[in-house]
XYZ file of C-alpha atoms in Angstrom:
191
model
C 5.140 11.967 -18.076
C 5.837 9.427 -15.334
C 6.004 5.710 -15.966
C 3.235 3.598 -14.433
C 4.490 2.044 -11.137
C 3.241 -1.395 -12.213
C 5.395 -1.194 -15.345
C 8.468 -0.183 -13.325
C 7.756 -3.043 -10.880
C 7.667 -5.474 -13.809
C 10.946 -4.087 -15.165
C 12.567 -4.371 -11.725
C 11.310 -7.932 -11.244
C 12.542 -9.070 -14.661
C 15.878 -7.307 -14.151
C 16.385 -8.675 -10.644
C 15.509 -12.197 -11.824
C 18.381 -11.959 -14.290
C 20.722 -10.508 -11.662
C 19.740 -13.149 -9.101
C 20.780 -15.901 -11.528
C 24.336 -14.550 -11.346
C 24.475 -14.311 -7.536
C 26.098 -17.296 -5.782
C 23.466 -17.898 -3.088
C 25.337 -21.098 -2.090
C 28.009 -18.892 -0.489
C 26.889 -18.330 3.138
C 28.318 -14.787 3.205
C 26.415 -13.777 0.083
C 23.227 -15.321 1.470
C 23.632 -13.440 4.768
C 24.238 -10.174 2.855
C 21.013 -10.647 0.853
C 19.113 -11.520 4.036
C 20.534 -8.376 5.665
C 19.428 -6.311 2.652
C 15.896 -7.727 2.997
C 15.788 -7.011 6.746
C 17.150 -3.465 6.326
C 14.600 -2.795 3.569
C 11.746 -3.870 5.848
C 13.146 -1.867 8.772
C 13.182 1.226 6.546
C 9.512 0.602 5.695
C 8.672 0.143 9.404
C 10.465 3.398 10.222
C 8.642 5.184 7.402
C 5.271 3.878 8.660
C 6.017 4.916 12.246
C 7.038 8.381 11.068
C 3.855 8.619 8.953
C 1.763 7.646 11.976
C 3.393 10.405 14.008
C 2.880 13.003 11.266
C -0.777 11.983 10.744
C -1.495 12.114 14.474
C 0.284 15.481 14.775
C -1.737 17.031 11.921
C -4.979 15.375 13.140
C -6.980 16.721 10.170
C -10.611 16.419 11.312
C -12.090 17.502 7.974
C -15.169 15.401 7.207
C -14.777 12.986 4.317
C -17.830 11.367 2.707
C -17.640 8.762 -0.006
C -19.534 5.781 -1.337
C -17.624 2.534 -0.974
C -18.430 0.127 -3.817
C -19.839 -3.304 -3.045
C -17.302 -6.132 -3.155
C -16.966 -7.692 -6.598
C -19.408 -10.552 -7.111
C -21.495 -9.538 -4.109
C -25.163 -8.617 -4.129
C -24.617 -5.933 -1.475
C -25.373 -2.305 -2.184
C -22.593 0.313 -2.208
C -22.162 1.772 1.300
C -21.917 5.434 2.327
C -18.893 6.084 4.544
C -18.589 9.239 6.650
C -15.224 9.673 8.323
C -12.456 12.231 8.810
C -9.258 12.714 6.834
C -7.321 11.717 9.982
C -9.245 8.436 10.361
C -9.031 7.706 6.640
C -5.252 8.204 6.607
C -4.832 5.983 9.672
C -7.003 3.326 8.007
C -4.809 3.485 4.897
C -1.702 3.233 7.075
C -3.161 0.176 8.834
C -3.705 -1.532 5.494
C -0.079 -0.705 4.654
C 1.022 -2.425 7.876
C -1.084 -5.472 6.998
C 0.491 -5.632 3.544
C 3.973 -5.410 5.032
C 3.282 -8.185 7.536
C 1.718 -10.401 4.855
C 4.764 -9.907 2.633
C 7.195 -10.714 5.444
C 5.134 -13.778 6.393
C 5.004 -15.071 2.841
C 8.707 -14.396 2.361
C 9.450 -16.203 5.626
C 7.585 -19.292 4.424
C 9.171 -19.160 0.981
C 12.708 -18.644 2.267
C 12.834 -20.537 5.536
C 10.469 -23.410 4.771
C 10.735 -23.818 0.991
C 14.386 -22.660 0.802
C 13.821 -20.147 -2.034
C 16.478 -17.431 -2.031
C 15.918 -15.479 -5.271
C 12.742 -13.694 -4.074
C 14.710 -12.142 -1.175
C 16.441 -9.823 -3.600
C 13.250 -8.771 -5.393
C 11.316 -8.378 -2.128
C 13.968 -6.096 -0.695
C 13.297 -3.583 -3.502
C 9.619 -3.757 -4.579
C 7.952 -3.168 -1.150
C 10.334 -0.277 -0.389
C 9.575 1.271 -3.779
C 5.849 0.812 -3.145
C 6.073 2.431 0.296
C 7.931 5.460 -1.069
C 5.475 5.832 -3.966
C 2.441 5.574 -1.633
C -0.128 8.361 -1.412
C 0.434 8.904 2.324
C 4.156 9.458 1.749
C 3.477 11.813 -1.162
C 1.109 13.926 0.962
C 2.609 13.814 4.451
C 6.347 13.527 3.739
C 6.869 15.036 0.291
C 4.218 17.717 0.953
C 2.261 17.289 -2.263
C -1.260 18.775 -2.150
C -4.163 16.305 -1.921
C -5.609 17.138 -5.331
C -6.028 15.117 -8.517
C -4.903 11.509 -8.004
C -4.032 12.326 -4.369
C -7.570 13.520 -3.543
C -9.165 11.280 -0.948
C -10.690 8.698 -1.201
C -7.984 7.019 -3.238
C -8.608 4.473 -5.910
C -7.863 0.991 -4.662
C -4.630 -0.315 -6.100
C -5.582 -2.719 -8.841
C -4.484 -6.281 -8.515
C -3.007 -8.257 -11.366
C -3.287 -6.232 -14.584
C -5.454 -3.576 -12.898
C -8.283 -5.963 -12.085
C -8.965 -4.803 -8.555
C -11.996 -5.266 -6.334
C -15.459 -3.973 -7.032
C -14.506 -0.575 -8.390
C -13.353 2.660 -6.900
C -14.874 4.783 -4.135
C -17.084 7.622 -5.367
C -16.969 11.013 -3.706
C -19.155 12.948 -6.148
C -22.213 14.722 -4.765
C -24.693 12.678 -6.806
C -23.406 9.289 -5.538
C -23.350 10.504 -1.933
C -26.909 11.892 -2.148
C -28.182 8.655 -3.729
C -26.577 6.589 -0.971
C -28.015 8.893 1.727
C -31.514 8.628 0.222
C -31.250 4.844 -0.059
C -30.110 4.696 3.568
C -26.988 2.704 2.784
C -24.575 3.293 5.631
C -23.702 6.786 6.662
C -22.399 5.559 9.983
C -19.395 7.555 11.042
C -16.281 5.420 11.347
C -13.922 6.242 14.187
């Protein structure tokens, strides 16, 4: 039985916080080494994403994928029917991975360069890399795992703090799709 990735992230964060207390960040060489570790970690993630993009575009799986996207939490909107392809869905997931990477680098830049925090550099050179390697796209397209079970598209949205994510998970069961089609909610093919 595998350990929940959120639990391992918490263990890594707590462990790295203890380790970072022992690191002499005042030493310019140590600080440059930690900065280099952070940059290399992000370059590995960029390389992984570029490779994933190439693999996804090479496979170009045009299998139709229908699912009902839940309404945003706290919204009065109805759930929306989405009709797309596996190729488009994977590229959309990859795009959201890029956005997450850029947001993390931006936040780290503000925290480190503007606020002069150094400890998060160490943690942020491990957690995003771990998250990228544990991602569903990597499991399917690089490690070759079949898209069944938890890897069956559409994927559950990663829960936020303590698993309290957005407005629920996408539904791909026949009943939900038929209800959405009858109600006329969406159904527009995304390209």
